[in-house]
Coordinates of C-alpha atoms in Angstrom, one line a residue:
Chain A
M1 CA -0.1 0.0 -0.2
T2 CA 1.4 3.4 -0.7
G3 CA 0.2 7.0 -1.3
P4 CA -2.6 8.6 0.5
A5 CA -3.4 5.8 2.9
S6 CA 0.1 5.0 4.0
I7 CA 0.4 8.6 4.7
R8 CA -3.2 8.7 6.9
I9 CA -1.6 5.6 8.7
E10 CA 1.8 7.9 9.2
D11 CA -0.3 10.3 10.8
G12 CA -2.4 8.0 13.0
V13 CA 0.3 6.1 14.4
L14 CA 2.1 8.9 15.3
D15 CA -1.1 10.4 16.8
A16 CA -1.2 7.4 18.5
L17 CA 2.2 7.6 20.0
K18 CA 1.2 11.1 21.7
Y19 CA -1.7 9.8 22.8
V20 CA -0.2 6.7 24.8
S21 CA 3.0 8.9 25.9
R22 CA 2.7 10.1 29.5
R23 CA 4.8 12.6 28.7
P24 CA 4.8 15.5 25.6
I25 CA 6.4 13.6 22.2
E26 CA 7.5 14.7 18.8
P27 CA 7.7 11.7 17.7
T28 CA 9.2 10.9 13.7
L29 CA 9.7 7.6 11.8
D30 CA 13.2 7.5 12.9
N31 CA 13.0 7.4 16.7
D32 CA 13.2 4.2 18.8
L33 CA 10.2 3.7 21.0
V34 CA 12.3 3.3 23.9
A35 CA 15.3 5.1 24.1
D36 CA 13.7 8.4 22.1
L37 CA 10.0 7.9 22.9
G38 CA 10.9 6.5 26.7
F39 CA 7.9 4.1 26.6
D40 CA 8.5 1.0 28.4
S41 CA 6.6 -2.1 27.9
L42 CA 3.4 -1.6 29.3
Q43 CA 3.2 1.4 27.6
V44 CA 4.1 -0.6 24.3
L45 CA 1.5 -3.0 25.0
E46 CA -0.9 0.0 25.7
L47 CA 0.3 1.6 22.1
V48 CA -0.9 -1.7 20.7
A49 CA -4.2 -1.5 21.7
E50 CA -4.6 2.0 20.8
L51 CA -3.6 1.0 16.9
E52 CA -5.7 -2.2 17.2
D53 CA -8.9 0.1 17.9
R54 CA -8.0 3.0 15.6
F55 CA -7.6 0.6 12.8
E56 CA -9.8 -2.1 13.3
I57 CA -6.4 -4.9 13.2
S58 CA -5.2 -7.6 15.1
I59 CA -1.5 -7.3 16.2
P60 CA 0.5 -10.3 17.1
L61 CA 2.7 -10.0 20.1
D62 CA 5.3 -12.0 18.4
N63 CA 6.0 -9.7 16.4
L64 CA 6.7 -7.2 19.0
P65 CA 10.3 -7.7 20.2
A66 CA 11.6 -7.1 16.6
T67 CA 9.5 -3.4 16.7
R68 CA 12.1 -1.1 17.8
T69 CA 11.3 2.4 15.6
V70 CA 8.1 4.0 14.9
A71 CA 9.0 3.4 11.3
Q72 CA 8.5 -0.6 11.6
V73 CA 5.0 0.2 13.8
V74 CA 4.0 2.0 10.5
A75 CA 5.3 -0.8 8.2
E76 CA 3.4 -3.3 10.4
V77 CA 0.3 -1.5 10.5
V78 CA 0.2 -0.3 7.3
R79 CA 0.7 -4.5 6.2
L80 CA -2.2 -5.3 8.9
V81 CA -4.4 -3.0 7.3
G82 CA -3.7 -4.5 3.5
E83 CA -4.4 -7.7 5.0
R84 CA -7.6 -6.8 6.4
T85 CA -8.8 -4.9 3.2
T86 CA -7.7 -7.5 1.0
G87 CA -8.2 -10.7 3.2
Chain B
M1 CA -6.4 -24.3 60.2
A2 CA -5.3 -27.4 57.6
A3 CA -2.6 -29.5 58.6
S4 CA 1.0 -28.6 56.6
R5 CA 1.1 -30.1 53.7
T6 CA 3.5 -30.3 50.5
L7 CA 2.7 -29.0 47.0
P8 CA 2.3 -32.5 45.7
E9 CA 0.1 -33.4 49.0
A10 CA -2.0 -30.3 48.3
L11 CA -2.1 -30.7 44.6
A12 CA -3.6 -34.5 45.1
G13 CA -5.7 -32.9 47.4
A14 CA -7.0 -30.4 44.7
A15 CA -7.4 -33.4 42.3
R16 CA -9.9 -34.8 44.2
T17 CA -12.5 -32.2 44.3
D18 CA -14.5 -30.6 41.6
A19 CA -12.6 -27.4 41.3
G20 CA -9.7 -26.3 39.0
Y21 CA -8.1 -23.3 36.9
C22 CA -10.2 -21.5 34.1
F23 CA -7.3 -20.2 31.5
V24 CA -9.0 -17.1 29.9
S25 CA -7.7 -16.5 26.1
G26 CA -9.5 -13.5 24.1
D27 CA -13.0 -13.7 25.6
T28 CA -12.8 -17.9 25.8
D29 CA -12.5 -19.7 29.0
R30 CA -11.0 -23.1 29.3
W31 CA -11.6 -24.8 32.2
R32 CA -9.3 -27.4 33.3
S33 CA -10.2 -29.4 36.6
Y34 CA -7.0 -29.9 39.2
A35 CA -7.8 -33.9 38.4
D36 CA -6.6 -33.2 35.0
I37 CA -3.9 -30.5 35.9
R38 CA -2.4 -33.4 38.4
L39 CA -2.5 -36.1 35.4
A40 CA -0.2 -33.5 33.2
S41 CA 1.7 -32.6 35.9
L42 CA 2.9 -36.3 36.6
R43 CA 3.2 -36.7 32.7
V44 CA 5.8 -34.0 33.2
A45 CA 7.2 -35.2 36.2
R46 CA 7.7 -38.8 34.6
S47 CA 9.4 -37.4 31.4
L48 CA 12.0 -35.3 33.6
H49 CA 13.0 -38.3 35.5
E50 CA 13.3 -40.3 32.5
A51 CA 15.6 -37.1 31.1
G52 CA 17.6 -37.7 34.0
L53 CA 16.7 -35.5 36.3
R54 CA 16.8 -36.6 40.3
R55 CA 16.2 -35.4 43.0
G56 CA 17.4 -31.6 44.1
D57 CA 18.0 -30.8 40.8
L58 CA 17.6 -27.5 39.8
V59 CA 14.5 -27.4 36.6
A60 CA 14.8 -23.5 35.7
L61 CA 11.1 -22.8 34.1
V62 CA 10.6 -19.8 31.2
L63 CA 7.6 -19.8 30.0
P64 CA 5.5 -17.1 29.8
D65 CA 2.1 -19.1 29.3
G66 CA 0.0 -19.7 31.9
E67 CA -1.0 -23.7 32.0
H68 CA 2.4 -24.4 30.6
F69 CA 4.4 -22.9 33.7
L70 CA 1.9 -24.3 36.5
V71 CA 1.7 -28.0 35.0
S72 CA 6.1 -28.0 34.5
L73 CA 6.4 -26.3 38.0
F74 CA 4.1 -29.1 39.9
G75 CA 6.0 -31.9 37.2
A76 CA 9.2 -30.6 38.5
S77 CA 7.7 -31.1 41.9
L78 CA 6.4 -34.3 41.6
A79 CA 9.5 -35.5 39.9
G80 CA 11.7 -34.5 43.7
A81 CA 13.4 -32.0 41.4
T82 CA 13.6 -28.0 42.3
P83 CA 11.6 -25.5 40.3
A84 CA 12.7 -22.4 39.8
S85 CA 11.1 -19.4 38.4
L86 CA 12.7 -16.8 36.3
Y87 CA 11.2 -13.6 34.4
P88 CA 10.2 -14.4 30.9
P89 CA 11.6 -12.2 28.2
P90 CA 10.4 -8.4 28.2
A91 CA 7.4 -7.7 25.5
I92 CA 9.7 -5.4 23.3
G93 CA 13.8 -5.8 23.4
E94 CA 16.4 -8.2 21.8
L95 CA 15.9 -11.4 22.6
S96 CA 19.6 -12.5 22.6
R97 CA 20.3 -10.1 25.4
Y98 CA 17.6 -11.4 27.3
V99 CA 19.1 -15.2 26.7
E100 CA 22.2 -14.1 27.7
L101 CA 21.1 -12.0 31.0
T102 CA 19.3 -15.4 31.8
A103 CA 21.6 -17.7 31.0
A104 CA 24.1 -15.8 33.4
I105 CA 21.2 -16.7 36.3
L106 CA 21.2 -20.2 35.4
R107 CA 25.3 -20.5 35.4
A108 CA 25.3 -19.0 38.9
S109 CA 22.3 -21.3 40.1
G110 CA 23.5 -24.4 38.2
A111 CA 20.6 -25.3 37.0
R112 CA 20.8 -28.6 35.5
A113 CA 17.5 -28.3 33.2
V114 CA 15.8 -25.5 31.6
V115 CA 11.9 -25.8 30.4
T116 CA 11.1 -23.6 28.3
T117 CA 9.1 -23.0 25.2
R118 CA 10.3 -23.8 21.1
V119 CA 11.0 -20.5 20.1
L120 CA 13.2 -20.0 22.7
A121 CA 14.9 -23.1 23.3
P122 CA 17.5 -22.9 20.5
S123 CA 18.7 -19.7 22.3
F124 CA 19.2 -21.6 25.5
D125 CA 20.5 -24.5 23.6
R126 CA 23.3 -22.3 22.7
A127 CA 23.9 -20.8 26.1
R128 CA 24.6 -23.9 27.2
R129 CA 28.2 -23.7 26.2
G130 CA 28.4 -21.5 29.1
C131 CA 26.6 -22.9 31.4
P132 CA 28.6 -26.1 32.0
E133 CA 26.1 -27.5 34.7
L134 CA 22.9 -26.7 32.4
S135 CA 22.9 -30.5 30.7
L136 CA 19.2 -30.2 29.4
V137 CA 17.3 -27.7 27.2
L138 CA 14.0 -29.1 27.3
C139 CA 10.7 -27.9 25.3
H140 CA 7.4 -28.6 27.9
D141 CA 5.3 -30.0 24.8
D142 CA 7.5 -32.6 24.5
L143 CA 7.1 -33.5 28.2
D144 CA 4.3 -36.2 27.5
A145 CA 5.2 -39.5 28.9
T146 CA 3.1 -41.8 30.5
A147 CA 1.9 -40.5 33.9
L148 CA 3.2 -42.7 36.9
E149 CA 2.4 -42.2 40.2
P150 CA 5.6 -40.4 42.4
D151 CA 7.6 -43.4 44.8
V152 CA 8.6 -40.7 46.5
W153 CA 7.2 -37.7 48.6
P154 CA 9.3 -34.7 49.2
A155 CA 9.5 -33.8 52.8
L156 CA 7.7 -30.1 54.9
D157 CA 11.3 -29.1 54.9
D158 CA 12.4 -29.5 51.4
I159 CA 13.0 -26.7 49.1
A160 CA 9.6 -26.3 47.0
F161 CA 10.4 -23.9 44.5
V162 CA 13.0 -20.7 44.2
Q163 CA 11.4 -17.4 42.7
F164 CA 14.4 -15.8 40.6
T165 CA 13.9 -12.0 41.5
S166 CA 17.5 -11.0 40.4
G167 CA 18.8 -10.9 36.7
S168 CA 22.5 -10.7 36.2
T169 CA 25.1 -9.8 38.6
S170 CA 27.3 -13.1 39.6
T171 CA 25.1 -13.4 42.4
P172 CA 21.5 -14.2 41.5
K173 CA 18.7 -13.8 44.3
G174 CA 16.9 -16.4 44.4
V175 CA 14.2 -16.6 47.3
A176 CA 14.2 -20.4 48.1
L177 CA 10.9 -21.5 49.8
T178 CA 10.1 -24.7 51.9
H179 CA 7.1 -27.2 51.6
A180 CA 6.4 -25.7 55.2
N181 CA 6.6 -21.6 54.2
L182 CA 4.3 -22.2 51.2
S183 CA 1.7 -23.6 53.8
A184 CA 1.6 -21.7 56.8
N185 CA 1.7 -18.3 54.4
I186 CA -1.4 -19.7 52.3
D187 CA -3.3 -21.3 55.6
A188 CA -2.9 -18.0 57.4
F189 CA -3.4 -15.5 54.5
G190 CA -6.5 -17.7 53.2
G191 CA -7.7 -18.0 57.3
P192 CA -10.6 -16.8 59.2
S193 CA -8.0 -13.6 60.0
A194 CA -7.3 -12.9 57.0
V195 CA -8.9 -13.3 53.7
A196 CA -11.3 -15.7 55.4
T197 CA -11.9 -17.9 51.8
S198 CA -13.9 -20.6 51.4
T199 CA -15.0 -22.9 48.5
D200 CA -17.3 -20.6 47.7
D201 CA -14.7 -18.3 47.0
I202 CA -14.0 -17.4 42.9
G203 CA -10.0 -16.0 42.3
V204 CA -9.3 -13.7 39.3
S205 CA -6.0 -13.3 38.4
W206 CA -3.6 -11.8 35.6
L207 CA -0.3 -11.1 37.7
P208 CA 2.8 -12.9 36.2
L209 CA 3.3 -16.4 37.7
N210 CA 7.0 -15.7 38.3
H211 CA 5.9 -13.4 40.7
D212 CA 4.6 -14.2 44.2
M213 CA 1.4 -12.7 44.7
G214 CA 0.4 -14.2 41.3
L215 CA 2.0 -17.7 41.7
V216 CA 1.4 -18.3 45.4
G217 CA -1.3 -15.3 46.5
M218 CA -3.8 -15.8 43.5
A219 CA -2.9 -19.7 41.3
L220 CA -1.5 -21.7 44.5
G221 CA -3.7 -20.2 47.4
A222 CA -6.7 -21.7 44.9
L223 CA -5.3 -24.8 44.6
Y224 CA -4.3 -25.4 48.8
A225 CA -7.8 -24.3 49.6
G226 CA -9.5 -26.7 46.6
R227 CA -11.4 -23.3 45.3
P228 CA -11.6 -22.3 41.4
C229 CA -9.6 -19.9 39.9
V230 CA -9.3 -17.8 36.8
L231 CA -6.5 -16.9 35.3
L232 CA -5.6 -14.4 32.1
P233 CA -2.4 -13.3 30.9
P234 CA -1.1 -10.3 32.2
Q235 CA -0.3 -9.3 28.3
A236 CA -4.3 -9.4 28.1
F237 CA -4.4 -7.0 31.1
V238 CA -2.0 -4.3 30.4
K239 CA -3.4 -4.0 26.7
R240 CA -7.3 -4.1 27.5
P241 CA -7.1 -3.4 31.5
A242 CA -11.0 -4.0 31.2
A243 CA -10.3 -7.4 30.4
W244 CA -9.8 -8.0 34.3
L245 CA -12.9 -6.2 35.1
R246 CA -14.9 -8.1 32.7
A247 CA -13.5 -11.6 33.6
I248 CA -14.7 -10.3 37.4
T249 CA -18.1 -9.9 35.9
R250 CA -18.2 -12.7 33.6
H251 CA -17.1 -15.2 36.5
R252 CA -19.0 -13.5 39.8
A253 CA -15.7 -13.3 40.9
T254 CA -14.8 -13.0 44.9
V255 CA -11.5 -12.2 45.5
S256 CA -9.0 -10.9 43.1
F257 CA -5.3 -8.9 44.4
A258 CA -3.0 -6.7 42.1
P259 CA -0.6 -3.9 42.8
D260 CA -1.7 -0.3 42.8
F261 CA -0.7 0.3 39.3
A262 CA -3.4 -1.8 38.1
Y263 CA -6.2 -0.1 39.9
D264 CA -4.4 2.9 38.6
L265 CA -4.6 1.8 34.7
C266 CA -8.0 0.7 35.0
V267 CA -9.1 4.6 36.4
R268 CA -6.8 5.6 33.4
R269 CA -8.2 3.6 30.4
V270 CA -11.2 1.6 31.2
N271 CA -13.9 3.8 29.3
D272 CA -16.4 1.4 28.7
L273 CA -18.1 0.4 31.9
D274 CA -21.1 -1.3 30.1
G275 CA -22.1 -4.3 31.4
L276 CA -19.5 -4.5 34.5
D277 CA -20.8 -5.8 37.2
L278 CA -17.9 -5.8 40.3
S279 CA -20.6 -6.6 43.2
S280 CA -19.4 -9.8 43.8
W281 CA -15.8 -8.5 44.4
R282 CA -15.7 -9.1 48.2
V283 CA -11.9 -9.0 48.3
A284 CA -9.8 -6.6 46.0
G285 CA -6.1 -6.9 47.2
C286 CA -3.8 -4.3 47.1
G287 CA 0.0 -5.2 47.4
A288 CA 3.2 -5.7 45.9
E289 CA 4.6 -1.8 45.6
P290 CA 3.8 0.9 47.4
I291 CA -0.1 1.9 48.0
H292 CA -1.0 5.6 46.7
P293 CA -4.5 6.2 48.6
P294 CA -5.4 8.7 45.9
T295 CA -5.4 5.7 43.0
L296 CA -7.7 3.4 45.5
A297 CA -10.4 6.4 46.2
A298 CA -10.5 6.9 42.4
F299 CA -11.0 3.7 41.6
S300 CA -13.7 3.1 44.3
R301 CA -15.5 6.6 42.5
K302 CA -15.2 5.6 38.9
F303 CA -16.5 1.7 39.4
A304 CA -19.4 2.3 42.2
A305 CA -21.7 2.5 39.6
S306 CA -20.8 -0.9 38.4
G307 CA -21.1 -1.6 41.6
F308 CA -17.4 -2.1 43.3
R309 CA -17.5 -1.2 47.2
D310 CA -14.2 0.3 48.8
T311 CA -14.9 -1.5 51.3
S312 CA -13.9 -4.4 49.3
F313 CA -10.0 -2.8 48.9
L314 CA -7.7 -4.8 51.1
P315 CA -4.1 -3.4 51.3
C316 CA -1.4 -5.8 52.4
Y317 CA 1.8 -5.9 52.9
G318 CA 4.4 -8.5 51.7
L319 CA 7.3 -9.8 50.0
A320 CA 8.9 -12.8 48.4
E321 CA 11.1 -13.5 51.3
H322 CA 8.3 -13.7 53.2
V323 CA 6.1 -15.8 50.6
V324 CA 4.0 -13.4 49.8
A325 CA 1.8 -12.0 52.5
A326 CA 3.3 -10.3 55.5
T327 CA 0.6 -8.1 56.8
V328 CA -3.0 -7.7 55.6
A329 CA -5.8 -4.7 56.5
P330 CA -9.1 -5.9 58.5
L331 CA -11.9 -7.5 56.2
G332 CA -14.3 -5.5 55.2
R333 CA -13.1 -2.2 56.3
R334 CA -12.7 1.3 54.2
P335 CA -9.0 1.4 53.5
R336 CA -7.5 3.5 56.9
I337 CA -5.6 6.1 55.4
E338 CA -3.3 8.7 57.8
Q339 CA -2.0 12.0 56.5
I340 CA 1.5 12.5 58.2
S341 CA 3.6 15.9 57.6
A342 CA 6.2 15.1 54.9
D343 CA 8.9 17.2 57.0
E344 CA 8.7 15.3 60.3
L345 CA 9.0 12.2 58.6
T346 CA 12.0 12.9 56.4
A347 CA 13.4 15.2 59.5
R348 CA 13.0 13.4 62.3
R349 CA 11.6 9.6 61.0
V350 CA 8.3 10.4 62.7
A351 CA 4.5 9.9 61.7
V352 CA 3.0 12.8 62.9
P353 CA -0.5 13.5 61.6
H354 CA -0.4 16.3 59.4
V355 CA -2.0 19.9 60.8
G356 CA -1.7 23.3 59.1
D357 CA 0.4 24.6 56.1
G358 CA 3.4 22.3 54.8
R359 CA 3.8 18.7 52.3
S360 CA 2.0 16.1 53.6
I361 CA 1.6 12.4 52.2
P362 CA -1.4 10.0 52.6
L363 CA -0.6 6.5 53.4
A364 CA -2.6 3.8 54.1
S365 CA -2.5 1.1 56.7
C366 CA -1.1 -2.9 55.6
G367 CA -3.0 -3.9 58.7
S368 CA -1.5 -6.4 61.0
A369 CA 0.8 -9.3 61.1
L370 CA -0.8 -12.9 59.9
P371 CA -2.1 -15.2 62.8
G372 CA 1.1 -17.0 63.9
H373 CA 3.6 -14.6 62.3
Q374 CA 5.4 -11.6 64.3
L375 CA 6.2 -7.9 63.3
R376 CA 8.6 -5.8 64.6
I377 CA 9.8 -2.1 63.6
A378 CA 13.6 -2.0 64.4
G379 CA 16.1 1.5 64.4
E380 CA 19.3 1.2 62.9
D381 CA 20.5 -0.7 66.6
G382 CA 18.1 -3.3 65.9
R383 CA 16.2 -2.8 69.0
P384 CA 12.1 -2.1 68.4
L385 CA 10.7 1.5 68.6
P386 CA 7.9 3.0 69.6
E387 CA 4.5 3.3 67.7
R388 CA 4.7 6.1 65.0
H389 CA 8.5 5.8 64.8
V390 CA 9.6 5.1 61.4
G391 CA 12.4 2.0 61.2
E392 CA 13.1 -1.0 59.1
I393 CA 10.2 -3.5 59.1
L394 CA 11.5 -7.1 60.5
L395 CA 9.5 -9.9 60.1
A396 CA 9.5 -13.6 62.0
G397 CA 7.6 -17.2 61.8
P398 CA 7.0 -19.7 59.8
S399 CA 6.9 -18.1 56.4
V400 CA 10.3 -16.4 56.4
M401 CA 12.3 -17.9 53.6
R402 CA 14.8 -20.6 54.1
G403 CA 17.2 -18.5 52.4
Y404 CA 18.5 -17.2 48.9
Y405 CA 19.4 -20.3 46.7
K406 CA 23.2 -21.2 47.2
E407 CA 24.1 -17.4 48.9
P408 CA 24.7 -18.4 52.8
T409 CA 25.9 -15.2 53.2
L410 CA 23.4 -12.6 51.2
T411 CA 21.1 -15.5 53.7
A412 CA 23.0 -14.7 57.2
E413 CA 22.8 -10.9 56.1
T414 CA 18.9 -10.8 55.8
I415 CA 17.6 -13.0 58.3
R416 CA 19.7 -12.5 61.6
E417 CA 18.2 -14.4 64.7
G418 CA 15.4 -15.5 62.9
W419 CA 14.1 -11.8 61.8
L420 CA 13.7 -11.2 58.2
H421 CA 15.3 -8.0 57.5
T422 CA 12.7 -6.9 54.9
G423 CA 14.7 -3.6 54.1
D424 CA 11.2 -1.7 53.9
L425 CA 10.7 1.1 56.5
G426 CA 7.3 1.7 58.2
Y427 CA 6.1 2.8 61.3
L428 CA 3.1 0.8 63.6
S429 CA 0.0 2.8 64.6
Q430 CA -2.4 1.2 66.8
G431 CA -0.9 -1.8 65.8
E432 CA -1.1 -1.4 62.4
L433 CA 1.3 -1.0 59.6
F434 CA 2.5 1.8 57.4
V435 CA 5.0 1.6 55.0
C436 CA 6.8 4.6 54.0
G437 CA 10.0 3.6 52.1
R438 CA 13.0 1.5 51.8
A439 CA 16.3 0.7 53.0
K440 CA 17.5 -1.2 50.3
D441 CA 18.2 -0.2 46.9
L442 CA 15.8 -1.8 45.6
I443 CA 13.6 0.4 42.1
I444 CA 9.9 -0.4 41.7
V445 CA 8.0 0.3 38.5
N446 CA 4.3 -1.0 37.9
G447 CA 4.9 -3.5 40.8
R448 CA 8.2 -5.1 39.6
K449 CA 11.7 -4.9 41.2
Y450 CA 14.5 -3.9 40.0
H451 CA 17.9 -4.6 41.4
P452 CA 19.9 -1.8 40.8
Q453 CA 23.0 -4.0 40.3
D454 CA 21.8 -5.4 37.8
L455 CA 20.7 -2.1 35.6
E456 CA 24.7 -1.2 36.6
W457 CA 25.8 -4.6 35.3
A458 CA 24.2 -3.7 31.8
V459 CA 25.6 -0.7 31.6
D460 CA 29.1 -1.5 32.7
G461 CA 29.5 -3.1 29.7
L462 CA 28.5 -0.3 27.5
D463 CA 30.9 1.3 24.8
G464 CA 32.0 4.8 26.1
V465 CA 31.3 4.1 29.7
R466 CA 33.9 3.9 32.7
R467 CA 34.5 0.3 34.1
G468 CA 32.8 0.2 37.4
R469 CA 31.8 4.1 37.4
V470 CA 28.1 3.2 36.9
V471 CA 25.1 4.0 39.9
A472 CA 21.9 3.2 39.2
F473 CA 19.0 3.9 41.4
G474 CA 15.5 5.0 41.7
A475 CA 14.3 8.5 42.7
V476 CA 11.2 7.9 44.9
R477 CA 8.3 10.1 44.1
S478 CA 5.2 10.2 46.0
G479 CA 2.1 9.3 43.6
G480 CA 4.0 7.5 41.2
A481 CA 6.7 4.7 40.1
D482 CA 9.8 5.5 40.6
R483 CA 11.9 7.7 38.1
V484 CA 14.8 5.4 37.0
V485 CA 18.1 7.0 37.3
I486 CA 21.3 6.1 35.9
V487 CA 24.6 8.2 36.7
V488 CA 27.4 7.1 34.4
E489 CA 30.8 8.3 34.1
P490 CA 31.7 8.6 30.1
T491 CA 35.4 7.7 29.1
G492 CA 34.5 10.6 26.3
T493 CA 35.3 8.0 23.4
V494 CA 31.3 8.1 22.4
P495 CA 29.8 11.1 22.4
P496 CA 27.2 11.3 24.8
G497 CA 23.9 11.8 22.8
V498 CA 24.5 8.4 21.7
L499 CA 25.8 6.9 24.8
T500 CA 22.6 8.0 26.2
D501 CA 20.7 6.5 23.6
A502 CA 22.5 3.5 23.9
I503 CA 22.1 3.2 27.7
R504 CA 18.5 3.4 27.6
R505 CA 18.1 0.7 24.6
E506 CA 20.3 -1.7 26.7
I507 CA 17.8 -0.9 29.6
G508 CA 14.8 -1.3 27.5
D509 CA 16.3 -4.7 26.0
L510 CA 17.1 -6.2 28.8
F511 CA 14.3 -4.9 31.5
G512 CA 11.4 -3.2 29.1
L513 CA 12.5 -0.5 31.4
Y514 CA 12.6 3.6 30.3
V515 CA 15.7 5.1 32.5
D516 CA 14.0 9.0 33.0
D517 CA 17.3 10.3 33.8
V518 CA 20.9 9.3 32.3
A519 CA 23.6 11.8 34.2
L520 CA 26.5 11.5 32.7
V521 CA 29.3 12.8 34.8
R522 CA 33.2 14.0 35.2
S523 CA 35.6 11.2 36.3
G524 CA 35.9 10.7 40.2
T525 CA 32.3 11.3 40.7
V526 CA 31.3 7.7 41.2
G527 CA 34.1 6.5 43.3
R528 CA 35.1 2.7 43.5
T529 CA 36.2 2.3 46.7
T530 CA 33.0 1.6 48.8
S531 CA 30.0 -0.8 48.7
G532 CA 27.8 -0.5 45.9
K533 CA 25.6 0.4 48.6
V534 CA 27.5 3.3 49.8
Q535 CA 28.1 4.7 46.5
R536 CA 24.2 4.8 45.6
A537 CA 23.5 6.3 48.6
A538 CA 25.9 9.1 48.4
T539 CA 25.4 9.3 44.5
R540 CA 21.6 10.0 45.0
T541 CA 21.7 12.2 47.5
R542 CA 24.1 14.2 45.6
Y543 CA 22.0 13.7 42.5
E544 CA 18.7 15.0 44.4
R545 CA 20.3 17.9 46.0
G546 CA 21.1 19.1 42.1
E547 CA 24.5 18.8 42.7
L548 CA 25.6 16.4 39.8
E549 CA 23.6 18.6 37.6
D550 CA 26.6 20.9 36.4
E551 CA 28.5 17.8 35.0
T552 CA 25.1 16.5 32.9
L553 CA 24.9 19.8 31.3
K554 CA 28.9 20.3 30.5
A555 CA 28.5 16.8 29.2
S556 CA 25.3 17.6 26.7
A557 CA 26.8 21.0 26.1
R558 CA 29.9 19.1 24.2
D559 CA 27.5 17.1 22.1

């Protein structure tokens, strides 16, 4: 998926990050969830729930350990939204 | 009160009842009777025996799934081995670093086997090179030999299991509990003077089973009494806190325990109260971390409309070294709160009710010692202090652990003349315990305790950090989780910004924890002559007074 749909997803993910964070943040795609944005494992799960609600997807927790950056989160959501609309 | 019994005896007793565990996954409930659980455990026991494990061998369990964990724990116990629980990998973070950390515990404790998942097994297999005594890496689903009744039963004074609370240092802290310890604590805690459970009670828990409140407080407590318990995966709760309250509603549950942060999470994140009915919830236990009275008040306010009663709250105090619970507030009473003058508390170490101006702290009573157990508040000279004087909480009685596994020196420092030195600070008021601080260097975030030496160990190995010049501590903040602070002397070879990121990443990977502040300080700030404990206290004091700040600023200015 490219174009407007993936940009909407990117905006949605950035907004979800700000919503879940307990301190003011201005996330960018290359930010690391832990080192840059200060997410602990609790907040990562909170983010997962928030993204599932916003995009009506189900995010498998097995993929989380490999997910480090905002760009990876966006890519995962793009993929799952794609599966939902085509599947 | 029931007679003392070992874990295999309690399991056999429970298997004769109709009760069992209910494992929740999503919105699906799956009941397994204790008889079924026992049968599965006997298969594990037989498999472990056939694999060559013998009486007293340490079997480490690294199993995130609740059912797999319990069946493997019971199986190892039935086989006469000593099961040990370890933290499963954090939700985020590099698996390789987690395995490295866990392998250090396996090595130091001399574990003979690790039982884990198919995903983790290859990593542990590779880690065996560094662990000479670790001869077996087993997948839980391969442990399916034909069930046979055990021919040897453990004695009450044998170790029932070891709970590792610490990670990476050369001396991992494994709390070793005997069957007698377990039985005494479970019976006193469930007895008429504490939670007063009956076979009509239904427990619900999402607590991790590698943690004392989840394993003993909820899962084993139910098993020993032959009453049902509903278990949710911890991640299901953290992801959607409403899942906990929905399970209580669905099962008409009466008993459920959680740390303060869980009640706070419900206040903040449960938005849809439709269909929630918490009127069956007789005992809403709160423990495992400092209790913030405003959290309890906010929870009562929010969920009163769903039938929750604030008289259900049961503040408790306890620690793994005392099995789980040490004190418990009276049943059916609204939490007893004291508003204490903060200045008097820090300056004179006396808890004086707050009047007029100045800062004050609300504290909740954690009640009095369990029947058959003793509690004392001691001054620095070890002598008991009068009421309202703040001192270290000491505990004695049948729940005091056997010791730290294979750590006689550490054990002798912690248990002196029969008294367990908890490292927590508190005072007594009308005979009830109020917990108000920590003498030990523990960092507590979301109900989990982190040892600063583990964090220091992790950071000490990084590029750009002067060896041995790392101090980690938790800056205690009233009304919230500790702030995690790491003070480091940099070598100057790595740019400060890069070093700060690397430190956060490392701690995030290993512990799933965020470092609130990384302070890079001039060399010589963190001396290495004295003990870690002295060093930490001195550095924390200077940090809290703002004396370290200049060095940090200089470091970032060079960035």
